[in-house]
């Protein structure tokens, strides 16, 4: 679109220049000799300031608007990509936290509660609470994994190509 508007500006500027026209005509006449005539015409834009200059100004304004729209779109796209990358990084950090700290600790707590219950030192309610806590953390982990996949898909859709392999 920008290239089209640049062409329109160039065309509007050329429209103010005189347009030379040269023509030759040949006619056969019965009873007379053949006739050859030549014509040269140069239209002069008498109202250049009112018509052609205004057309140039209009074309330049349309070009400036198109360039500004392009820059706005680029800035909007960059902001969207930055937002999606930030979301993806946040989701990745949360997944790492669950995988390396939260889930192993919850599993260890459940194992300790199971061992304590088997020897009679831990009440059944504590065992059930530790199991429920582990299930909740596993559910949150799967939700975080889903959020990560959603953010990744949105980023790939915005960028238009695969981001992670």
N, C-alpha and C. Protein backbone atom coordinates (compact mmCIF):
# COMPACT_ATOMS: atom_id res chain seq x y z
N UNK A 1 0.82 -1.19 0.00
CA UNK A 1 0.00 0.00 0.00
C UNK A 1 0.87 1.26 0.00
N UNK A 2 1.97 1.20 0.74
CA UNK A 2 2.86 2.36 0.77
C UNK A 2 3.45 2.61 -0.61
N UNK A 3 3.87 1.56 -1.28
CA UNK A 3 4.43 1.71 -2.62
C UNK A 3 3.39 2.27 -3.59
N UNK A 4 2.15 1.84 -3.44
CA UNK A 4 1.08 2.37 -4.30
C UNK A 4 0.88 3.85 -4.06
N UNK A 5 0.91 4.26 -2.80
CA UNK A 5 0.75 5.69 -2.50
C UNK A 5 1.96 6.49 -2.97
N UNK A 6 3.16 5.91 -2.91
CA UNK A 6 4.34 6.60 -3.44
C UNK A 6 4.20 6.80 -4.94
N UNK A 7 3.66 5.81 -5.62
CA UNK A 7 3.43 5.95 -7.06
C UNK A 7 2.40 7.02 -7.36
N UNK A 8 1.37 7.10 -6.52
CA UNK A 8 0.34 8.14 -6.71
C UNK A 8 0.93 9.54 -6.52
N UNK A 9 1.84 9.69 -5.55
CA UNK A 9 2.50 11.00 -5.34
C UNK A 9 3.33 11.34 -6.56
N UNK A 10 4.11 10.39 -7.07
CA UNK A 10 4.94 10.65 -8.25
C UNK A 10 4.07 11.00 -9.45
N UNK A 11 2.96 10.30 -9.61
CA UNK A 11 2.05 10.58 -10.72
C UNK A 11 1.41 11.96 -10.58
N UNK A 12 1.03 12.33 -9.36
CA UNK A 12 0.43 13.65 -9.14
C UNK A 12 1.44 14.75 -9.43
N UNK A 13 2.71 14.52 -9.11
CA UNK A 13 3.75 15.52 -9.41
C UNK A 13 3.96 15.64 -10.92
N UNK A 14 3.89 14.52 -11.63
CA UNK A 14 4.08 14.55 -13.08
C UNK A 14 2.88 15.15 -13.78
N UNK A 15 1.72 15.11 -13.14
CA UNK A 15 0.51 15.64 -13.76
C UNK A 15 0.60 17.15 -13.96
N UNK A 16 1.45 17.82 -13.20
CA UNK A 16 1.61 19.27 -13.33
C UNK A 16 2.53 19.66 -14.49
N UNK A 17 3.26 18.70 -15.02
CA UNK A 17 4.17 18.99 -16.12
C UNK A 17 3.39 19.04 -17.44
N UNK A 18 3.85 19.86 -18.39
CA UNK A 18 3.17 19.89 -19.69
C UNK A 18 3.30 18.53 -20.38
N UNK A 19 2.25 18.18 -21.10
CA UNK A 19 2.20 16.89 -21.78
C UNK A 19 2.29 17.17 -23.28
N UNK A 20 3.44 16.87 -23.86
CA UNK A 20 3.66 17.11 -25.28
C UNK A 20 2.95 16.04 -26.10
N UNK A 21 2.35 16.47 -27.20
CA UNK A 21 1.68 15.54 -28.08
C UNK A 21 2.03 15.90 -29.52
N UNK A 22 2.52 14.96 -30.27
CA UNK A 22 2.86 15.16 -31.68
C UNK A 22 2.06 14.15 -32.47
N UNK A 23 1.39 14.63 -33.54
CA UNK A 23 0.62 13.70 -34.36
C UNK A 23 0.80 14.05 -35.84
N UNK A 24 0.72 13.02 -36.64
CA UNK A 24 0.79 13.16 -38.10
C UNK A 24 -0.48 12.55 -38.67
N UNK A 25 -1.02 13.22 -39.69
CA UNK A 25 -2.21 12.69 -40.34
C UNK A 25 -1.97 12.69 -41.85
N UNK A 26 -2.49 11.68 -42.46
CA UNK A 26 -2.38 11.56 -43.92
C UNK A 26 -3.78 11.35 -44.46
N UNK A 27 -4.08 12.05 -45.53
CA UNK A 27 -5.41 11.90 -46.13
C UNK A 27 -5.26 11.85 -47.64
N UNK A 28 -6.00 10.95 -48.27
CA UNK A 28 -6.06 10.89 -49.73
C UNK A 28 -7.32 11.62 -50.16
N UNK A 29 -7.13 12.51 -51.10
CA UNK A 29 -8.28 13.29 -51.58
C UNK A 29 -8.46 13.01 -53.05
N UNK A 30 -9.67 12.82 -53.44
CA UNK A 30 -9.92 12.60 -54.87
C UNK A 30 -9.95 13.95 -55.57
N UNK A 31 -9.24 14.03 -56.64
CA UNK A 31 -9.18 15.25 -57.43
C UNK A 31 -8.16 16.24 -56.92
N UNK A 32 -7.61 15.99 -55.81
CA UNK A 32 -6.58 16.86 -55.25
C UNK A 32 -5.37 16.00 -54.89
N UNK A 33 -4.28 16.67 -54.55
CA UNK A 33 -3.11 15.90 -54.13
C UNK A 33 -3.32 15.41 -52.69
N UNK A 34 -2.59 14.35 -52.35
CA UNK A 34 -2.70 13.81 -50.98
C UNK A 34 -2.28 14.89 -49.99
N UNK A 35 -2.83 14.76 -48.77
CA UNK A 35 -2.56 15.79 -47.78
C UNK A 35 -1.87 15.16 -46.57
N UNK A 36 -0.87 15.84 -46.06
CA UNK A 36 -0.15 15.44 -44.86
C UNK A 36 -0.18 16.62 -43.91
N UNK A 37 -0.61 16.36 -42.69
CA UNK A 37 -0.62 17.46 -41.71
C UNK A 37 0.05 16.99 -40.44
N UNK A 38 0.73 17.88 -39.79
CA UNK A 38 1.42 17.59 -38.53
C UNK A 38 0.89 18.55 -37.46
N UNK A 39 0.71 17.99 -36.26
CA UNK A 39 0.19 18.81 -35.15
C UNK A 39 1.10 18.59 -33.94
N UNK A 40 1.44 19.67 -33.29
CA UNK A 40 2.17 19.62 -32.02
C UNK A 40 1.32 20.36 -31.02
N UNK A 41 1.02 19.70 -29.91
CA UNK A 41 0.22 20.38 -28.89
C UNK A 41 0.94 20.28 -27.54
N UNK A 42 0.86 21.36 -26.79
CA UNK A 42 1.45 21.41 -25.46
C UNK A 42 0.40 22.01 -24.52
N UNK A 43 -0.36 21.16 -23.80
CA UNK A 43 -1.31 21.71 -22.84
C UNK A 43 -0.55 22.31 -21.66
N UNK A 44 -0.91 23.50 -21.32
CA UNK A 44 -0.26 24.20 -20.21
C UNK A 44 -1.25 24.25 -19.05
N UNK A 45 -0.86 23.73 -17.88
CA UNK A 45 -1.77 23.77 -16.73
C UNK A 45 -1.89 25.20 -16.20
N UNK A 46 -2.97 25.86 -16.57
CA UNK A 46 -3.16 27.24 -16.17
C UNK A 46 -3.59 27.39 -14.71
N UNK A 47 -4.25 26.39 -14.19
CA UNK A 47 -4.71 26.46 -12.80
C UNK A 47 -3.93 25.46 -11.95
N UNK A 48 -2.62 25.45 -12.12
CA UNK A 48 -1.75 24.49 -11.45
C UNK A 48 -1.89 24.58 -9.94
N UNK A 49 -1.92 25.77 -9.41
CA UNK A 49 -2.01 25.95 -7.96
C UNK A 49 -3.31 25.44 -7.38
N UNK A 50 -4.37 25.49 -8.15
CA UNK A 50 -5.68 25.09 -7.65
C UNK A 50 -5.96 23.61 -7.84
N UNK A 51 -5.41 23.03 -8.88
CA UNK A 51 -5.74 21.64 -9.18
C UNK A 51 -4.57 20.69 -8.95
N UNK A 52 -3.51 20.84 -9.74
CA UNK A 52 -2.42 19.88 -9.67
C UNK A 52 -1.67 19.93 -8.34
N UNK A 53 -1.43 21.15 -7.83
CA UNK A 53 -0.72 21.24 -6.55
C UNK A 53 -1.55 20.62 -5.42
N UNK A 54 -2.85 20.80 -5.48
CA UNK A 54 -3.72 20.21 -4.46
C UNK A 54 -3.74 18.68 -4.56
N UNK A 55 -3.65 18.19 -5.79
CA UNK A 55 -3.61 16.73 -5.98
C UNK A 55 -2.32 16.16 -5.39
N UNK A 56 -1.21 16.89 -5.53
CA UNK A 56 0.07 16.45 -4.94
C UNK A 56 -0.04 16.46 -3.42
N UNK A 57 -0.61 17.53 -2.86
CA UNK A 57 -0.76 17.63 -1.41
C UNK A 57 -1.63 16.50 -0.89
N UNK A 58 -2.71 16.21 -1.59
CA UNK A 58 -3.61 15.12 -1.19
C UNK A 58 -2.89 13.77 -1.24
N UNK A 59 -2.15 13.52 -2.32
CA UNK A 59 -1.44 12.25 -2.46
C UNK A 59 -0.36 12.11 -1.39
N UNK A 60 0.32 13.20 -1.08
CA UNK A 60 1.35 13.16 -0.02
C UNK A 60 0.71 12.91 1.35
N UNK A 61 -0.46 13.51 1.60
CA UNK A 61 -1.15 13.28 2.87
C UNK A 61 -1.60 11.84 3.00
N UNK A 62 -2.09 11.27 1.91
CA UNK A 62 -2.49 9.85 1.94
C UNK A 62 -1.28 8.96 2.17
N UNK A 63 -0.15 9.30 1.57
CA UNK A 63 1.08 8.53 1.79
C UNK A 63 1.52 8.63 3.25
N UNK A 64 1.49 9.82 3.80
CA UNK A 64 1.88 10.01 5.21
C UNK A 64 0.95 9.22 6.14
N UNK A 65 -0.33 9.21 5.83
CA UNK A 65 -1.28 8.45 6.65
C UNK A 65 -1.01 6.96 6.55
N UNK A 66 -0.68 6.48 5.36
CA UNK A 66 -0.38 5.06 5.18
C UNK A 66 0.88 4.68 5.92
N UNK A 67 1.91 5.52 5.86
CA UNK A 67 3.17 5.25 6.57
C UNK A 67 2.92 5.25 8.07
N UNK A 68 2.14 6.21 8.56
CA UNK A 68 1.83 6.27 9.99
C UNK A 68 1.03 5.04 10.43
N UNK A 69 0.09 4.62 9.60
CA UNK A 69 -0.67 3.40 9.91
C UNK A 69 0.23 2.18 9.95
N UNK A 70 1.18 2.12 9.03
CA UNK A 70 2.13 1.00 9.01
C UNK A 70 2.97 0.99 10.30
N UNK A 71 3.46 2.16 10.70
CA UNK A 71 4.27 2.23 11.92
C UNK A 71 3.43 1.85 13.15
N UNK A 72 2.17 2.27 13.17
CA UNK A 72 1.29 1.92 14.28
C UNK A 72 1.07 0.41 14.33
N UNK A 73 0.88 -0.20 13.18
CA UNK A 73 0.69 -1.66 13.13
C UNK A 73 1.94 -2.40 13.59
N UNK A 74 3.10 -1.92 13.17
CA UNK A 74 4.36 -2.55 13.57
C UNK A 74 4.53 -2.42 15.09
N UNK A 75 4.26 -1.24 15.63
CA UNK A 75 4.40 -1.04 17.07
C UNK A 75 3.41 -1.90 17.84
N UNK A 76 2.21 -2.01 17.34
CA UNK A 76 1.19 -2.85 17.99
C UNK A 76 1.61 -4.32 17.96
N UNK A 77 2.14 -4.76 16.85
CA UNK A 77 2.60 -6.14 16.73
C UNK A 77 3.78 -6.40 17.67
N UNK A 78 4.71 -5.47 17.73
CA UNK A 78 5.85 -5.63 18.64
C UNK A 78 5.39 -5.69 20.10
N UNK A 79 4.43 -4.85 20.45
CA UNK A 79 3.91 -4.87 21.82
C UNK A 79 3.22 -6.19 22.12
N UNK A 80 2.48 -6.72 21.17
CA UNK A 80 1.80 -8.00 21.36
C UNK A 80 2.81 -9.13 21.52
N UNK A 81 3.85 -9.13 20.70
CA UNK A 81 4.89 -10.16 20.80
C UNK A 81 5.60 -10.06 22.15
N UNK A 82 5.92 -8.85 22.59
CA UNK A 82 6.57 -8.67 23.89
C UNK A 82 5.68 -9.17 25.02
N UNK A 83 4.38 -8.88 24.93
CA UNK A 83 3.44 -9.35 25.95
C UNK A 83 3.38 -10.88 25.97
N UNK A 84 3.32 -11.49 24.80
CA UNK A 84 3.24 -12.94 24.73
C UNK A 84 4.53 -13.61 25.20
N UNK A 85 5.67 -13.02 24.87
CA UNK A 85 6.94 -13.56 25.35
C UNK A 85 7.01 -13.46 26.87
N UNK A 86 6.54 -12.36 27.42
CA UNK A 86 6.50 -12.19 28.87
C UNK A 86 5.60 -13.25 29.52
N UNK A 87 4.42 -13.46 28.94
CA UNK A 87 3.51 -14.49 29.46
C UNK A 87 4.16 -15.86 29.38
N UNK A 88 4.81 -16.14 28.28
CA UNK A 88 5.46 -17.43 28.08
C UNK A 88 6.58 -17.64 29.11
N UNK A 89 7.36 -16.62 29.35
CA UNK A 89 8.44 -16.71 30.33
C UNK A 89 7.90 -16.90 31.74
N UNK A 90 6.83 -16.20 32.06
CA UNK A 90 6.19 -16.36 33.38
C UNK A 90 5.68 -17.79 33.55
N UNK A 91 5.01 -18.30 32.52
CA UNK A 91 4.48 -19.66 32.58
C UNK A 91 5.61 -20.70 32.67
N UNK A 92 6.71 -20.46 31.96
CA UNK A 92 7.85 -21.36 32.02
C UNK A 92 8.46 -21.38 33.41
N UNK A 93 8.60 -20.20 34.02
CA UNK A 93 9.16 -20.13 35.37
C UNK A 93 8.25 -20.84 36.37
N UNK A 94 6.95 -20.68 36.20
CA UNK A 94 6.00 -21.34 37.10
C UNK A 94 6.07 -22.86 36.93
N UNK A 95 6.18 -23.34 35.71
CA UNK A 95 6.33 -24.77 35.47
C UNK A 95 7.61 -25.31 36.12
N UNK A 96 8.68 -24.57 35.97
CA UNK A 96 9.95 -25.00 36.57
C UNK A 96 9.83 -25.05 38.09
N UNK A 97 9.16 -24.08 38.68
CA UNK A 97 8.98 -24.06 40.13
C UNK A 97 8.19 -25.28 40.59
N UNK A 98 7.11 -25.59 39.89
CA UNK A 98 6.32 -26.77 40.25
C UNK A 98 7.14 -28.05 40.07
N UNK A 99 7.84 -28.17 38.95
CA UNK A 99 8.55 -29.41 38.65
C UNK A 99 9.75 -29.64 39.57
N UNK A 100 10.43 -28.56 39.96
CA UNK A 100 11.67 -28.72 40.72
C UNK A 100 11.49 -28.55 42.23
N UNK A 101 10.44 -27.91 42.67
CA UNK A 101 10.31 -27.65 44.10
C UNK A 101 8.97 -28.12 44.68
N UNK A 102 7.89 -27.59 44.16
CA UNK A 102 6.59 -27.80 44.79
C UNK A 102 6.17 -29.27 44.74
N UNK A 103 6.17 -29.86 43.56
CA UNK A 103 5.73 -31.27 43.44
C UNK A 103 6.65 -32.24 44.18
N UNK A 104 7.98 -32.12 44.07
CA UNK A 104 8.82 -33.03 44.84
C UNK A 104 8.61 -32.92 46.36
N UNK A 105 8.41 -31.68 46.85
CA UNK A 105 8.16 -31.50 48.28
C UNK A 105 6.81 -32.10 48.69
N UNK A 106 5.80 -31.92 47.84
CA UNK A 106 4.49 -32.49 48.16
C UNK A 106 4.55 -34.01 48.12
N UNK A 107 5.30 -34.57 47.17
CA UNK A 107 5.44 -36.03 47.12
C UNK A 107 6.20 -36.55 48.35
N UNK A 108 7.24 -35.82 48.74
CA UNK A 108 8.00 -36.22 49.94
C UNK A 108 7.13 -36.14 51.19
N UNK A 109 6.30 -35.10 51.28
CA UNK A 109 5.41 -34.96 52.44
C UNK A 109 4.39 -36.10 52.46
N UNK A 110 3.88 -36.46 51.30
CA UNK A 110 2.93 -37.57 51.24
C UNK A 110 3.62 -38.89 51.61
N UNK A 111 4.82 -39.08 51.12
CA UNK A 111 5.56 -40.30 51.45
C UNK A 111 5.84 -40.38 52.95
N UNK A 112 6.22 -39.25 53.53
CA UNK A 112 6.47 -39.23 54.98
C UNK A 112 5.19 -39.51 55.75
N UNK A 113 4.08 -38.92 55.30
CA UNK A 113 2.80 -39.16 55.98
C UNK A 113 2.37 -40.61 55.82
N UNK A 114 2.62 -41.20 54.65
CA UNK A 114 2.27 -42.61 54.43
C UNK A 114 3.09 -43.51 55.34
N UNK A 115 4.39 -43.24 55.41
CA UNK A 115 5.26 -44.03 56.29
C UNK A 115 4.85 -43.86 57.75
N UNK A 116 4.56 -42.62 58.15
CA UNK A 116 4.12 -42.35 59.52
C UNK A 116 2.80 -43.03 59.83
N UNK A 117 1.90 -43.06 58.87
CA UNK A 117 0.60 -43.72 59.08
C UNK A 117 0.79 -45.23 59.24
N UNK A 118 1.70 -45.79 58.41
CA UNK A 118 1.93 -47.23 58.47
C UNK A 118 2.51 -47.68 59.81
N UNK A 119 3.28 -46.84 60.46
CA UNK A 119 3.85 -47.20 61.76
C UNK A 119 3.01 -46.67 62.92
N UNK A 120 1.92 -45.95 62.59
CA UNK A 120 1.01 -45.49 63.61
C UNK A 120 1.34 -44.15 64.23
N UNK A 121 2.21 -43.38 63.62
CA UNK A 121 2.59 -42.08 64.19
C UNK A 121 1.83 -40.91 63.57
N UNK A 122 1.24 -41.09 62.41
CA UNK A 122 0.54 -40.02 61.72
C UNK A 122 -0.94 -40.40 61.60
N UNK A 123 -1.83 -39.43 61.95
CA UNK A 123 -3.26 -39.73 61.83
C UNK A 123 -3.67 -39.85 60.35
N UNK A 124 -4.76 -40.54 60.12
CA UNK A 124 -5.28 -40.76 58.76
C UNK A 124 -5.65 -39.44 58.11
N UNK A 125 -6.16 -38.50 58.87
CA UNK A 125 -6.56 -37.19 58.33
C UNK A 125 -5.35 -36.48 57.72
N UNK A 126 -4.21 -36.54 58.34
CA UNK A 126 -3.00 -35.91 57.81
C UNK A 126 -2.60 -36.56 56.49
N UNK A 127 -2.70 -37.90 56.43
CA UNK A 127 -2.40 -38.62 55.19
C UNK A 127 -3.31 -38.16 54.06
N UNK A 128 -4.61 -38.04 54.36
CA UNK A 128 -5.57 -37.60 53.35
C UNK A 128 -5.29 -36.16 52.93
N UNK A 129 -4.93 -35.30 53.89
CA UNK A 129 -4.62 -33.89 53.57
C UNK A 129 -3.39 -33.80 52.66
N UNK A 130 -2.36 -34.61 52.95
CA UNK A 130 -1.15 -34.59 52.11
C UNK A 130 -1.45 -35.08 50.69
N UNK A 131 -2.30 -36.11 50.60
CA UNK A 131 -2.70 -36.62 49.27
C UNK A 131 -3.50 -35.56 48.51
N UNK A 132 -4.42 -34.88 49.19
CA UNK A 132 -5.22 -33.82 48.56
C UNK A 132 -4.32 -32.65 48.13
N UNK A 133 -3.36 -32.32 48.95
CA UNK A 133 -2.43 -31.24 48.61
C UNK A 133 -1.64 -31.61 47.35
N UNK A 134 -1.16 -32.84 47.29
CA UNK A 134 -0.42 -33.28 46.10
C UNK A 134 -1.31 -33.22 44.86
N UNK A 135 -2.55 -33.69 44.98
CA UNK A 135 -3.48 -33.62 43.84
C UNK A 135 -3.71 -32.17 43.41
N UNK A 136 -3.87 -31.27 44.38
CA UNK A 136 -4.07 -29.84 44.05
C UNK A 136 -2.85 -29.27 43.32
N UNK A 137 -1.66 -29.60 43.81
CA UNK A 137 -0.45 -29.10 43.15
C UNK A 137 -0.29 -29.70 41.75
N UNK A 138 -0.63 -30.96 41.60
CA UNK A 138 -0.56 -31.58 40.27
C UNK A 138 -1.56 -30.93 39.31
N UNK A 139 -2.75 -30.61 39.83
CA UNK A 139 -3.75 -29.92 39.01
C UNK A 139 -3.26 -28.53 38.60
N UNK A 140 -2.65 -27.81 39.55
CA UNK A 140 -2.10 -26.48 39.25
C UNK A 140 -0.96 -26.58 38.23
N UNK A 141 -0.17 -27.64 38.35
CA UNK A 141 0.91 -27.86 37.40
C UNK A 141 0.35 -28.06 35.98
N UNK A 142 -0.70 -28.87 35.87
CA UNK A 142 -1.31 -29.11 34.56
C UNK A 142 -1.93 -27.82 34.03
N UNK A 143 -2.53 -27.03 34.90
CA UNK A 143 -3.07 -25.72 34.46
C UNK A 143 -1.95 -24.81 33.97
N UNK A 144 -0.84 -24.79 34.69
CA UNK A 144 0.31 -23.98 34.27
C UNK A 144 0.85 -24.49 32.93
N UNK A 145 0.85 -25.81 32.75
CA UNK A 145 1.29 -26.38 31.48
C UNK A 145 0.34 -25.98 30.35
N UNK A 146 -0.95 -25.95 30.63
CA UNK A 146 -1.94 -25.52 29.65
C UNK A 146 -1.76 -24.04 29.32
N UNK A 147 -1.53 -23.21 30.34
CA UNK A 147 -1.28 -21.78 30.10
C UNK A 147 -0.04 -21.58 29.25
N UNK A 148 1.00 -22.36 29.51
CA UNK A 148 2.23 -22.27 28.72
C UNK A 148 1.96 -22.62 27.26
N UNK A 149 1.23 -23.72 27.04
CA UNK A 149 0.92 -24.13 25.67
C UNK A 149 0.05 -23.10 24.96
N UNK A 150 -0.90 -22.52 25.70
CA UNK A 150 -1.76 -21.49 25.11
C UNK A 150 -0.96 -20.25 24.74
N UNK A 151 -0.06 -19.83 25.63
CA UNK A 151 0.79 -18.66 25.34
C UNK A 151 1.70 -18.94 24.16
N UNK A 152 2.23 -20.15 24.11
CA UNK A 152 3.11 -20.52 23.00
C UNK A 152 2.34 -20.52 21.67
N UNK A 153 1.13 -21.06 21.70
CA UNK A 153 0.31 -21.08 20.47
C UNK A 153 -0.03 -19.66 20.02
N UNK A 154 -0.36 -18.80 20.98
CA UNK A 154 -0.68 -17.40 20.62
C UNK A 154 0.54 -16.69 20.05
N UNK A 155 1.71 -16.95 20.62
CA UNK A 155 2.93 -16.34 20.10
C UNK A 155 3.23 -16.85 18.70
N UNK A 156 3.10 -18.15 18.48
CA UNK A 156 3.36 -18.69 17.15
C UNK A 156 2.36 -18.17 16.13
N UNK A 157 1.12 -17.98 16.55
CA UNK A 157 0.11 -17.42 15.64
C UNK A 157 0.47 -15.98 15.29
N UNK A 158 0.92 -15.21 16.27
CA UNK A 158 1.27 -13.81 16.03
C UNK A 158 2.51 -13.68 15.17
N UNK A 159 3.53 -14.51 15.46
CA UNK A 159 4.78 -14.44 14.72
C UNK A 159 4.64 -15.07 13.33
N UNK A 160 3.80 -16.09 13.24
CA UNK A 160 3.57 -16.74 11.95
C UNK A 160 4.50 -17.89 11.67
N UNK A 161 5.20 -18.35 12.68
CA UNK A 161 6.07 -19.51 12.50
C UNK A 161 6.28 -20.19 13.85
N UNK A 162 6.86 -21.38 13.78
CA UNK A 162 7.10 -22.16 15.00
C UNK A 162 8.17 -21.46 15.82
N UNK A 163 7.94 -21.37 17.14
CA UNK A 163 8.87 -20.69 18.01
C UNK A 163 9.79 -21.68 18.73
N UNK A 164 9.20 -22.71 19.31
CA UNK A 164 9.97 -23.74 20.02
C UNK A 164 9.85 -25.06 19.28
N UNK A 165 10.92 -25.83 19.31
CA UNK A 165 10.89 -27.14 18.68
C UNK A 165 11.09 -28.20 19.72
